[in-house]
mmCIF file of C-alpha atoms and ligand atoms in Angstrom:
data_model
loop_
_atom_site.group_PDB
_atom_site.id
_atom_site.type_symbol
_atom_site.label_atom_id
_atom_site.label_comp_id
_atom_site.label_asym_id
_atom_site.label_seq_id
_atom_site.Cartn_x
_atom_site.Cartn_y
_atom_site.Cartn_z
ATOM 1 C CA UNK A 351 106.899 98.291 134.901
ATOM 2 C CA UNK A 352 105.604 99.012 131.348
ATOM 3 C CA UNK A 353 102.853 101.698 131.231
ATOM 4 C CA UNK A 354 101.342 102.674 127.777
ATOM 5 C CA UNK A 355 99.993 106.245 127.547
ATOM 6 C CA UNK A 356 98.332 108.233 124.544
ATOM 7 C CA UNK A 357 99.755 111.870 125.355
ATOM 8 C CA UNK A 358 102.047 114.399 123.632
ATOM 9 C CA UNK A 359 105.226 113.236 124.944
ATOM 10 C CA UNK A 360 105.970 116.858 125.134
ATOM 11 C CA UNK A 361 103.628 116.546 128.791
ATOM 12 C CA UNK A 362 105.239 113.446 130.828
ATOM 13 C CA UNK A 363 106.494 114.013 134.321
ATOM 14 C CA UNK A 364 108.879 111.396 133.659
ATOM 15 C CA UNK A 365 112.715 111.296 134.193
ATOM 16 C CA UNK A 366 113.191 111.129 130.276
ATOM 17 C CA UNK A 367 111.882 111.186 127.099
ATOM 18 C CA UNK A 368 113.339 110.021 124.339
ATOM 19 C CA UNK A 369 113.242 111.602 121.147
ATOM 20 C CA UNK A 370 112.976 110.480 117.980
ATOM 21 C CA UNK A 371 115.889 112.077 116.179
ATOM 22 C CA UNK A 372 117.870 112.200 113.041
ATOM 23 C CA UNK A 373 121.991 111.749 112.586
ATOM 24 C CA UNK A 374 122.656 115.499 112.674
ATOM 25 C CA UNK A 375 120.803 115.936 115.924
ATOM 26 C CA UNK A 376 119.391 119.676 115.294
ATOM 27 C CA UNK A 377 115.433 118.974 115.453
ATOM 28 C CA UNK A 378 113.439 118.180 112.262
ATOM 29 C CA UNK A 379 109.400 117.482 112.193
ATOM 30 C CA UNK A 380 107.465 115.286 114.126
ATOM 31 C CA UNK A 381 108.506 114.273 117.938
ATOM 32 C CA UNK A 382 111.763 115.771 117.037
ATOM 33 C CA UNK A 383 110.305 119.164 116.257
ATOM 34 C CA UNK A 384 107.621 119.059 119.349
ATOM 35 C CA UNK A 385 110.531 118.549 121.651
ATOM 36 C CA UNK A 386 112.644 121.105 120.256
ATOM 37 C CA UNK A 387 109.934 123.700 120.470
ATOM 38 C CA UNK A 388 108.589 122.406 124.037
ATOM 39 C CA UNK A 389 112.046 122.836 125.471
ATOM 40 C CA UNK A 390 112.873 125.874 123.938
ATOM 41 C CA UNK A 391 116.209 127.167 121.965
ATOM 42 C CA UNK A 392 119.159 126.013 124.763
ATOM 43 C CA UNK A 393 118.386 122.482 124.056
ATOM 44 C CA UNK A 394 119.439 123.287 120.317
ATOM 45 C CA UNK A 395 122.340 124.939 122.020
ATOM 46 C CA UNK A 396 123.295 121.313 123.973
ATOM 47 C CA UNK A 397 122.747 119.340 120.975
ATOM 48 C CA UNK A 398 125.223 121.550 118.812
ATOM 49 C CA UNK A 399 128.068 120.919 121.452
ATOM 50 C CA UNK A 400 127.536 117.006 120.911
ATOM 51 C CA UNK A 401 130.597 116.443 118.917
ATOM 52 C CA UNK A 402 130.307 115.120 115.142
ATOM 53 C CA UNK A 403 131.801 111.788 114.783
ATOM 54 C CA UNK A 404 131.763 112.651 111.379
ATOM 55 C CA UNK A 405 130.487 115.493 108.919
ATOM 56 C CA UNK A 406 126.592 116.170 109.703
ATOM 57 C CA UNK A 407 126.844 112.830 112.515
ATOM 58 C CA UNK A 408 126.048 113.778 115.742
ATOM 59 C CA UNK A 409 124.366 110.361 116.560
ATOM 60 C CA UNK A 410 124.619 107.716 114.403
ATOM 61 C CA UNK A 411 121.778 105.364 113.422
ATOM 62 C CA UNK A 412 120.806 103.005 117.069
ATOM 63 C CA UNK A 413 122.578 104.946 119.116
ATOM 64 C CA UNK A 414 121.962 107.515 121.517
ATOM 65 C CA UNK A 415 123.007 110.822 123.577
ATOM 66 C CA UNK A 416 121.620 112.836 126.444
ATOM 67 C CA UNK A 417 120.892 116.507 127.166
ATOM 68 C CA UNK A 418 119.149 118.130 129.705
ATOM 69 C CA UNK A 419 115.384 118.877 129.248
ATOM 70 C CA UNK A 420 115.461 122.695 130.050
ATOM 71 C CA UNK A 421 111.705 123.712 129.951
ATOM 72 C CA UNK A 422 110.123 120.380 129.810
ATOM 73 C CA UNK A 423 108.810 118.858 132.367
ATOM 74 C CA UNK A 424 111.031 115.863 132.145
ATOM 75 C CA UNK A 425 114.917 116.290 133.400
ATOM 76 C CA UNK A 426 116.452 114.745 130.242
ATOM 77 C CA UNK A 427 115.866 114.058 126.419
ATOM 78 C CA UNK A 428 117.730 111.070 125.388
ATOM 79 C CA UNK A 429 118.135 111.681 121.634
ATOM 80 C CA UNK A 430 118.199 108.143 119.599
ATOM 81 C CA UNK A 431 117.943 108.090 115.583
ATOM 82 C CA UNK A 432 115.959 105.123 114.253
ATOM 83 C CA UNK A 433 115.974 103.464 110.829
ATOM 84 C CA UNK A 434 114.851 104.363 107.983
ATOM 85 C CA UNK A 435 112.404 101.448 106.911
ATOM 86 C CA UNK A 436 112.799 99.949 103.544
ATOM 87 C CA UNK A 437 112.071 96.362 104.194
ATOM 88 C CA UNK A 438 112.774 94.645 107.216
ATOM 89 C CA UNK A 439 115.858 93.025 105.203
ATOM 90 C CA UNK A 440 118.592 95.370 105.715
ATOM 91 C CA UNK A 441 119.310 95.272 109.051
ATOM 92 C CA UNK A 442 116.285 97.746 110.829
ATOM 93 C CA UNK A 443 115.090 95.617 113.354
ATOM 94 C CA UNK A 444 118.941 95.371 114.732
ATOM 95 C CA UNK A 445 118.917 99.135 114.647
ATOM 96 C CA UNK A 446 115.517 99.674 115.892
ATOM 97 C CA UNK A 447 116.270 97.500 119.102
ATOM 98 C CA UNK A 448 119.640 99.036 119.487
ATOM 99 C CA UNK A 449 117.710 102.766 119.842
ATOM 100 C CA UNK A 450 116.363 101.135 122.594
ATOM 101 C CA UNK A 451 118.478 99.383 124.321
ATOM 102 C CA UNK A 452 121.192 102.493 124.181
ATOM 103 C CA UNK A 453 118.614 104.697 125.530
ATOM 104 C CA UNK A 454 117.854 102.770 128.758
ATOM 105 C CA UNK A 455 121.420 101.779 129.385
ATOM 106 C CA UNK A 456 121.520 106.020 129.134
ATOM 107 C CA UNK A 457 118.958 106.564 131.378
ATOM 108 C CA UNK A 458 120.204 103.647 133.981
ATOM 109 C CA UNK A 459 123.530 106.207 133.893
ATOM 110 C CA UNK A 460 122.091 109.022 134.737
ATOM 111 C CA UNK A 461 119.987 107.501 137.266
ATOM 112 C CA UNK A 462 116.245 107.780 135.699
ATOM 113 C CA UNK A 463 113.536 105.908 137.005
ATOM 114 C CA UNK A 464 111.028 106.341 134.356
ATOM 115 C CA UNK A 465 112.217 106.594 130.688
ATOM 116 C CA UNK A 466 108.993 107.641 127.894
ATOM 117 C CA UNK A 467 109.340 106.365 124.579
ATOM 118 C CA UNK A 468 107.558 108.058 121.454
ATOM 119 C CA UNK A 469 106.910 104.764 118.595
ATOM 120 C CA UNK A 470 110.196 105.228 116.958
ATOM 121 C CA UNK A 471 110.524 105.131 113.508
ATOM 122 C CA UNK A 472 106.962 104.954 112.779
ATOM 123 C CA UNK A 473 106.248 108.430 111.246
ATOM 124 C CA UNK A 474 108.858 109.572 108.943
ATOM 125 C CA UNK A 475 110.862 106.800 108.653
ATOM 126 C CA UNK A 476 108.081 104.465 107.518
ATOM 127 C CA UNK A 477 108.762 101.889 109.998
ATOM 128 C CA UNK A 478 105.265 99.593 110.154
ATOM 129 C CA UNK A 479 103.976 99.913 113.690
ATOM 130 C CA UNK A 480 102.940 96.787 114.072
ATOM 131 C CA UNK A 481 106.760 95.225 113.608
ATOM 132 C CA UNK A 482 107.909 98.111 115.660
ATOM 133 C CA UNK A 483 106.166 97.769 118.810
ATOM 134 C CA UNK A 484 106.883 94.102 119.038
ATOM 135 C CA UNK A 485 110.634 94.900 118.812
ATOM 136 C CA UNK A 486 110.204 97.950 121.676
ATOM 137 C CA UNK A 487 108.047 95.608 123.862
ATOM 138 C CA UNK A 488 110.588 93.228 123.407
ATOM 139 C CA UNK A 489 113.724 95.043 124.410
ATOM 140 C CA UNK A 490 111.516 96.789 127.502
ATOM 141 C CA UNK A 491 110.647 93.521 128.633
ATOM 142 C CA UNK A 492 114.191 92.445 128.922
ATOM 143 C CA UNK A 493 115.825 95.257 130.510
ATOM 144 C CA UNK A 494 113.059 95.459 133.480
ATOM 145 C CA UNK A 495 113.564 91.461 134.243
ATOM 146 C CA UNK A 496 116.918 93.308 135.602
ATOM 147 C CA UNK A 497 115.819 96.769 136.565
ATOM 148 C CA UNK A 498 112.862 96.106 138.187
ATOM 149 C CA UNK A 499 112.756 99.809 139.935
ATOM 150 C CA UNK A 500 112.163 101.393 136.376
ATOM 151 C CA UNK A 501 109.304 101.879 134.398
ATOM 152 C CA UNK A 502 108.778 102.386 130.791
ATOM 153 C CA UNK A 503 106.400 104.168 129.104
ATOM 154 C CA UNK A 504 105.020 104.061 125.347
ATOM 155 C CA UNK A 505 104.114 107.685 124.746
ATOM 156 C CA UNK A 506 101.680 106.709 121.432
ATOM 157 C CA UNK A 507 100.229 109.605 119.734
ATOM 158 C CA UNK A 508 97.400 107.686 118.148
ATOM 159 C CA UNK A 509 94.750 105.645 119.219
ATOM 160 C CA UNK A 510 96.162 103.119 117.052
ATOM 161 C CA UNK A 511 99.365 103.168 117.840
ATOM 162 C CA UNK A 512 97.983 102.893 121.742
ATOM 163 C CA UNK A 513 95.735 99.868 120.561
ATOM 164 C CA UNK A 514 98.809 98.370 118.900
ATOM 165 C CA UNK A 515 101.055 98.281 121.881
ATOM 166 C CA UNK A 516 98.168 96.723 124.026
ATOM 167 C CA UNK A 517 97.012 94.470 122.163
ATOM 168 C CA UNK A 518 100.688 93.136 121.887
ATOM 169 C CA UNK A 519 101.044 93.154 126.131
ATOM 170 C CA UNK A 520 97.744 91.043 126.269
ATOM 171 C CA UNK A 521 98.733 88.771 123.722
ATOM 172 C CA UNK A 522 102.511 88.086 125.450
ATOM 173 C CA UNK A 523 100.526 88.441 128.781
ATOM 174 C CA UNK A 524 103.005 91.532 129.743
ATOM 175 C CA UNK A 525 101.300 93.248 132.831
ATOM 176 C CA UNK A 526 101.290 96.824 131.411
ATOM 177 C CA UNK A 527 99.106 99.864 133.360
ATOM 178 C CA UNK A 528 97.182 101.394 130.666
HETATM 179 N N1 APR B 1949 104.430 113.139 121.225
HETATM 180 C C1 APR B 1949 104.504 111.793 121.040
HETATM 181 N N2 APR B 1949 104.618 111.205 119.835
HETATM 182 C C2 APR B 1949 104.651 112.037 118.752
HETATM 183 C C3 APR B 1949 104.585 113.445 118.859
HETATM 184 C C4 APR B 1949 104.465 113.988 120.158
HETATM 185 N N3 APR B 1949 104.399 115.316 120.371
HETATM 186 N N4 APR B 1949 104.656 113.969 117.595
HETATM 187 C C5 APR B 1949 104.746 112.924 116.751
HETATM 188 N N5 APR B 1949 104.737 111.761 117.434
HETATM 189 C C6 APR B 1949 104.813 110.385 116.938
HETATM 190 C C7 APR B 1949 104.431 110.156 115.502
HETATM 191 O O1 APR B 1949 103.007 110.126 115.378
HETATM 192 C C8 APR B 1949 105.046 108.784 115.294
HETATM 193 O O2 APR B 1949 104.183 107.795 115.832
HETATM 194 O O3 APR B 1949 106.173 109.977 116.990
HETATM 195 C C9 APR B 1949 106.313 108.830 116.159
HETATM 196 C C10 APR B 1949 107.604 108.976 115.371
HETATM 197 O O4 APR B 1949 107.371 109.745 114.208
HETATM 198 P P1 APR B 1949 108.445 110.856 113.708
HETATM 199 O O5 APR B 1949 108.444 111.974 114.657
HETATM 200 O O6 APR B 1949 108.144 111.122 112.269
HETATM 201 O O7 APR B 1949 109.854 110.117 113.853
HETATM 202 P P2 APR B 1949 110.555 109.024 112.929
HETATM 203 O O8 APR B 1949 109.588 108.231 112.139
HETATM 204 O O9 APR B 1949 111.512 108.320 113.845
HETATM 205 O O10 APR B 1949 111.368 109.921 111.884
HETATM 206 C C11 APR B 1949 112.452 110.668 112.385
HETATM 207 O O11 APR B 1949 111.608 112.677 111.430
HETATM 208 O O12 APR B 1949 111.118 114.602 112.547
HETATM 209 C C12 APR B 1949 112.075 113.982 111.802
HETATM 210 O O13 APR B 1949 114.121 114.893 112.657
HETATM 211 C C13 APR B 1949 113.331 113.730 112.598
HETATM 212 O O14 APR B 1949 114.554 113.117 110.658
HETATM 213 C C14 APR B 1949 113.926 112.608 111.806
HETATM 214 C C15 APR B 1949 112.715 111.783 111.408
#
């Protein structure tokens, strides 16, 4: 099931959250820096023991890693790092669906049922809502029409954002609980 929420993604009593990270995987601003602080300085500690694939790589653009939540309410944060948007030519949408698809094949292996996305890519990274929701409604859609026990939710911090994403479940007729 898809369920879109306006909340500080910080809050959900969901199995995950995913946070919007960057390659180094140390915290930063936005989601990234409200999970950090919400779930206190041992998640720092987990994300330092993720091995660098390469200097200052923990997680490399699309892809995505797990730690526990430690204070927040949810049991995991599944750390993907979106694109940086420049123009839709150079490959983003592949990468922005990719952060999503990783991150529930992640959840499916550690057993969550409900997985909370915050609108990746959308803040710092410049990545036009509009074009980004489609592409997370998109890859949702697809991986509940084979795990129909899960539920997704679209953590929005705006009223826009929120508007955005259901607008886009009426139009494609996508029965989403609001
Ligand atoms: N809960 C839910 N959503 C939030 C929260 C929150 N507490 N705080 C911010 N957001 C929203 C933003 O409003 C935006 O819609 O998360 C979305 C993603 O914005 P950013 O956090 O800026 O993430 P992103 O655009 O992917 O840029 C990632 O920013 O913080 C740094 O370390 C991070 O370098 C990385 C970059």
């Amino acid at each position: 099931m898809i369920r879109i929420v306006q909340n500080d993604i910080t809050k959900l009593q969901v199995d995950a959250i995913v946070n919007a990270a960057n390659q180094v995987m140390l915290g930063g601003g936005g989601v990234d820096g409200a999970i950090h602080r919400a779930a206190g300085g041992e998640l720092f500690e987990a994300c330092l023991k993720v091995p660098e694939i390469k200097p200052g790589v923990r997680c490399p653009t699309g892809e995505a890693r797990i730690t526990p939540g430690f204070k927040l309410p949810a049991k995991f944060v599944i750390h993907t790092v979106g694109p940086v948007y420049r123009d839709g030519l150079h490959g983003e949408p592949e990468k922005l669906a990719n952060c999503y698809r990783n991150s529930l094949a992640l959840a499916v292996e550690n057993g969550c049922k409900s997985v909370a996305f915050p609108c990746i890519s959308t803040g710092v990274y410049g990545y036009p809502i509009e074009d980004a929701a489609e592409i997370a409604v998109g890859e949702a859609s697809a991986f509940l029409a084979s795990h129909t026990d899960m539920t997704v939710v679209f953590c929005c911090f705006s009223g826009y954002d929120r508007r955005v994403y259901e607008e886009l479940l009426t139009a494609s007729a996508i029965s989403a609980t609001v």
